[in-house]
Amino acid sequence: MQTALNTPSTPRAVPSTPPQQQRDTAGSPTGQNLAHYQIIRRNGAVVPFEPNKIAIAMMKAFLAVHGTQGAASASVRETVDVLTQGVIRAMVRSRPGGGTFHIEDVQDQVELGLMRGGHHEIARAYVLYRERRTQERSKQVEQETPATPTLHVLDNGERVALDLNQLKGLIESACENLGDSITAQPIVAETMRNLYDGVPLDEVYKASILAARTLIEKDPDYTFATARLLLHTIFKEIIGREVMPVDRATAYADYFPQFIKKGVENDLLDEKLLQYDLPRLGAALKAERDNQFDYLGLQTLYDRYFLHVRKTRIELPQAFFMRVAMGLSLGEIDREARAIEFYEVLSSFDFMSSTPTLFNAGTLRSQLSSCYLTTVPDDLDGIYESIKENALLSKFAGGLGNDWTRVRALGSHIKGTNGESQGVVPFLKVVNDTAVAVNQGGKRKGAVCTYLESWHLDIEEFLELRKNTGDDRRRTHDMNTANWIPDLFMRRVMEKGTWTLFSPSNVPDLHDLFGADFERAYVAYEEKAARGEIKPSRTVQASDLWRKMLTMLFETGHPWITFKDACNVRSPQQHAGVVHSSNLCTEITLNTSDTETAVCNLGSVNLLQHLKDGKVDQEKLKRTISTAMRMLDNVIDINYYAVKKARDSNLRHRPVGLGLMGFQDALYELRIPYASQEAVQFADESMEAICYHAYWASTELAKERGKYSSYKGSLWDKGILPIDTLDLLEQARGGYVEVDRSATLDWDALRQKIKADGMRNSNCVAIAPTATISNIIGVDASIEPCFGNLSVKSNLSGEFTVINHYLVRDLKRLGLWDDVMVMDLKHFDGSLRPIDRVPQDVKALYATAFEVETTWLVEAASRRQKWIDQAQSLNIYMAGASGKKLDDTYKLAWLRGLKTTYYLRTQSATHAEKSTVQSGRLNAVSSGNEAPSGMSALEAAAAAAKAQMSAMPATDIAFCGVDDPTCEACQ
């Protein structure tokens, strides 16, 4: 096999791209101006970047395996085109401003593109060809050993000889104290290979970063060396000179007051920050903590978070944390002491505030909240006022949850015009387009989730909003949707009963009722409808509607499954209103009304940092959470509110959402497999500790600052804690609650403390996805299992190889970590399961998300939920999805008392076990009244989705629950 990346000639056998495809790719990377990119050939020559050569190389690889007849295949040509686009897109994303690529780097991307596209046989042939050519070139080098030419660089426009010793010293310092396996030599060699005579000095430093980055898959500790090299360039950009590691503490102290002044002068920072004792705060910065960052974390901060003036960064990592701490201390009496306290928990990675807080704390527009919840009234003025609210909240980067249950259904009478309503769907199309039109602070399109209760007459059309077929005017492709399901519906499903659908204009009180009150009113309306007294209405089999919910969830990923009664019966604030929906990421359960827009401010504890002697370090956790709750409470008073209803609600109830991340990392440290009873028990005990200390911290704040305004009459006021509300839920359901009630801490002491001092915050705990902030501190997101032991994360900063360093540590100990293992992990999408030489106990400990049976995810979530006063963002991962498996999973979630679920992640048939799929048919949810041989709607959904799913490798599934990998609405 030959490759065009090694030869400029273009063989006639390779067909040209058809004119139609050329038009289609005009907006793709190959259709863009790539004149700013160049290729370094192996002889050091720099030549223009020619994308067509990638396509030629790809085609030759296919022809080598499939024979020359493949050249005539339209499918092969189309596949090559798609793969080429992907390769070029990845390269451009890695250096968006232009630059040079070594020929070997391009070939690495081709190899990666073939692997990720599932073309393993082609990739294998390509790898073997490259290896053979490398050996041939090595023989030539042995025969011809020309003298190494002196390289020159451009330093501030002056051409000087490259100081190789200085470069080696820089790289050696980046590798210090990272272990014997992390050495400077391969980084230096790779860096030199990517240089050419006359290269700008800044490009030399960039080349060293890229060189170190390529070694991360060989040993994950190279990520720290890469981060340190990046840190060197950041210091040079911001300080304006070379700063060696030993001098950084002094440099920080001198720079920090200047940074604050510069930020104020450029209208970035609040001038109140100038009132702080800046030299004292500068002296408190701990430069050594810069070494905690891995490459992904530091690059994410640099690209997305650090303040800049005309695209030049002015903020260093420790200054960033102190700026956030200062912004959160503005209302404190001893501001400097509190700022240092807040800085300590942030910079140590013990706790991290949410992305909006990190973005905006201390700035002129301090929009620090992550999520907003609204309810939409049933009148035209109210509907469009709500859409306007969405636009205003979205403008300042808030994630939105909208309750649309009150809006009347299709065919309902409109008294004012004597006409019939078009239902809720046309308005949702407007919401969808508003989210696209109003981008969030210039960062991304708006993020909205719409909720509809399951008795709404438009529910069946609502279920289909995300389908790719049907009338596009009644589709919302850019908006998330969720089912708001009452317990009565679930009981009807379990008992194979019927379910009646109404227009809310005819049953207006159902929206605000839950539990026994809802059931009484609903049954009375059913009786009226049966007598023909309520029109329009429609009766369906509850199991049929349930099956359609699961069908659409499987086919489109929406609407998510959330449970109305669990959210309301267990809400500490049910005396002050009703929870009508959750938020964008399903972890917030706060009341909404026409006068109140719910707001929640988020932050997360890093569980990994709070382990000691094989268990949770209670003392350290208490200290961290005490500080964290103070920070979150401060956000409420400092926050900028785009809507008055949001301000009124937040100041009245003062809810916050303390969450966690690094749950999977903690399991690794404790050597507990996720799929085990021990993991379920650890989920229980760790969540109990977090909640206990969060509630205790809120009582301490109440003692110092006073109770929240609506405290009187709350469940807190009545001495009822979240664990106690399981009894209320079981009573309301008449059973159907199967949850462990064990406890290990002294909850009676907490009850007495609350009785004496009250609570500062109506709600304290919510587990958000933490997709971005977990990247910053280098742990697995939230409560998620590990997605893959070796995988690629994509975000605005490019593509990052992510490798499980705990696994590498164990494989090194067993003598199993080598290049073959790296290739196997790539081939098997980060899974150890098919690799025979790995012991079973290691496979169990490092099982990936799709290898953990779904039941374990639900059981662990159930143990957490019993302690939490809000909810948790719970992704469901399912390999080999079947109708029965979906049915069992979501019924189990309801029985185990979960309030909400988030995305359903199903793995493609090419990766999942196929035992549940026979003859291309998916097993059905039984409706109780259909013939056993009848093909269910879920089977049809499986057939419809088969082509799309089989083409989607597991590594293409987004890490964050939100479809857009750049989404940061919820952290």
PDB file of N, CA and C in Angstrom, residues 719-721 746-757:
ATOM      1  N   GLY A 719     -39.310  19.991  61.751  1.00  0.00           N
ATOM      2  CA  GLY A 719     -38.408  18.940  62.210  1.00  0.00           C
ATOM      3  C   GLY A 719     -38.364  17.737  61.297  1.00  0.00           C
ATOM      4  N   ILE A 720     -38.836  17.912  60.055  1.00  0.00           N
ATOM      5  CA  ILE A 720     -38.854  16.815  59.085  1.00  0.00           C
ATOM      6  C   ILE A 720     -37.694  17.008  58.116  1.00  0.00           C
ATOM      7  N   LEU A 721     -36.762  16.063  58.134  1.00  0.00           N
ATOM      8  CA  LEU A 721     -35.587  16.128  57.271  1.00  0.00           C
ATOM      9  C   LEU A 721     -35.811  15.289  56.013  1.00  0.00           C
ATOM     10  N   ASP A 746     -25.551  11.224  63.422  1.00  0.00           N
ATOM     11  CA  ASP A 746     -26.492  11.630  64.475  1.00  0.00           C
ATOM     12  C   ASP A 746     -27.463  12.674  63.931  1.00  0.00           C
ATOM     13  N   TRP A 747     -28.514  12.202  63.284  1.00  0.00           N
ATOM     14  CA  TRP A 747     -29.486  13.130  62.681  1.00  0.00           C
ATOM     15  C   TRP A 747     -30.374  13.805  63.724  1.00  0.00           C
ATOM     16  N   ASP A 748     -30.542  13.188  64.879  1.00  0.00           N
ATOM     17  CA  ASP A 748     -31.339  13.832  65.935  1.00  0.00           C
ATOM     18  C   ASP A 748     -30.659  15.102  66.427  1.00  0.00           C
ATOM     19  N   ALA A 749     -29.334  15.075  66.510  1.00  0.00           N
ATOM     20  CA  ALA A 749     -28.595  16.282  66.915  1.00  0.00           C
ATOM     21  C   ALA A 749     -28.812  17.397  65.899  1.00  0.00           C
ATOM     22  N   LEU A 750     -28.854  17.042  64.607  1.00  0.00           N
ATOM     23  CA  LEU A 750     -29.104  18.048  63.570  1.00  0.00           C
ATOM     24  C   LEU A 750     -30.522  18.604  63.682  1.00  0.00           C
ATOM     25  N   ARG A 751     -31.480  17.722  63.971  1.00  0.00           N
ATOM     26  CA  ARG A 751     -32.864  18.206  64.151  1.00  0.00           C
ATOM     27  C   ARG A 751     -32.940  19.233  65.271  1.00  0.00           C
ATOM     28  N   GLN A 752     -32.262  18.953  66.365  1.00  0.00           N
ATOM     29  CA  GLN A 752     -32.275  19.883  67.493  1.00  0.00           C
ATOM     30  C   GLN A 752     -31.589  21.197  67.134  1.00  0.00           C
ATOM     31  N   LYS A 753     -30.521  21.116  66.355  1.00  0.00           N
ATOM     32  CA  LYS A 753     -29.805  22.326  65.915  1.00  0.00           C
ATOM     33  C   LYS A 753     -30.707  23.184  65.034  1.00  0.00           C
ATOM     34  N   ILE A 754     -31.421  22.530  64.101  1.00  0.00           N
ATOM     35  CA  ILE A 754     -32.328  23.267  63.208  1.00  0.00           C
ATOM     36  C   ILE A 754     -33.474  23.873  64.017  1.00  0.00           C
ATOM     37  N   LYS A 755     -33.975  23.127  64.976  1.00  0.00           N
ATOM     38  CA  LYS A 755     -35.062  23.640  65.829  1.00  0.00           C
ATOM     39  C   LYS A 755     -34.631  24.901  66.570  1.00  0.00           C
ATOM     40  N   ALA A 756     -33.366  24.922  66.961  1.00  0.00           N
ATOM     41  CA  ALA A 756     -32.850  26.072  67.717  1.00  0.00           C
ATOM     42  C   ALA A 756     -32.505  27.251  66.812  1.00  0.00           C
ATOM     43  N   ASP A 757     -31.872  26.991  65.672  1.00  0.00           N
ATOM     44  CA  ASP A 757     -31.312  28.079  64.867  1.00  0.00           C
ATOM     45  C   ASP A 757     -31.990  28.283  63.517  1.00  0.00           C
TER      46      ASP A 757
END
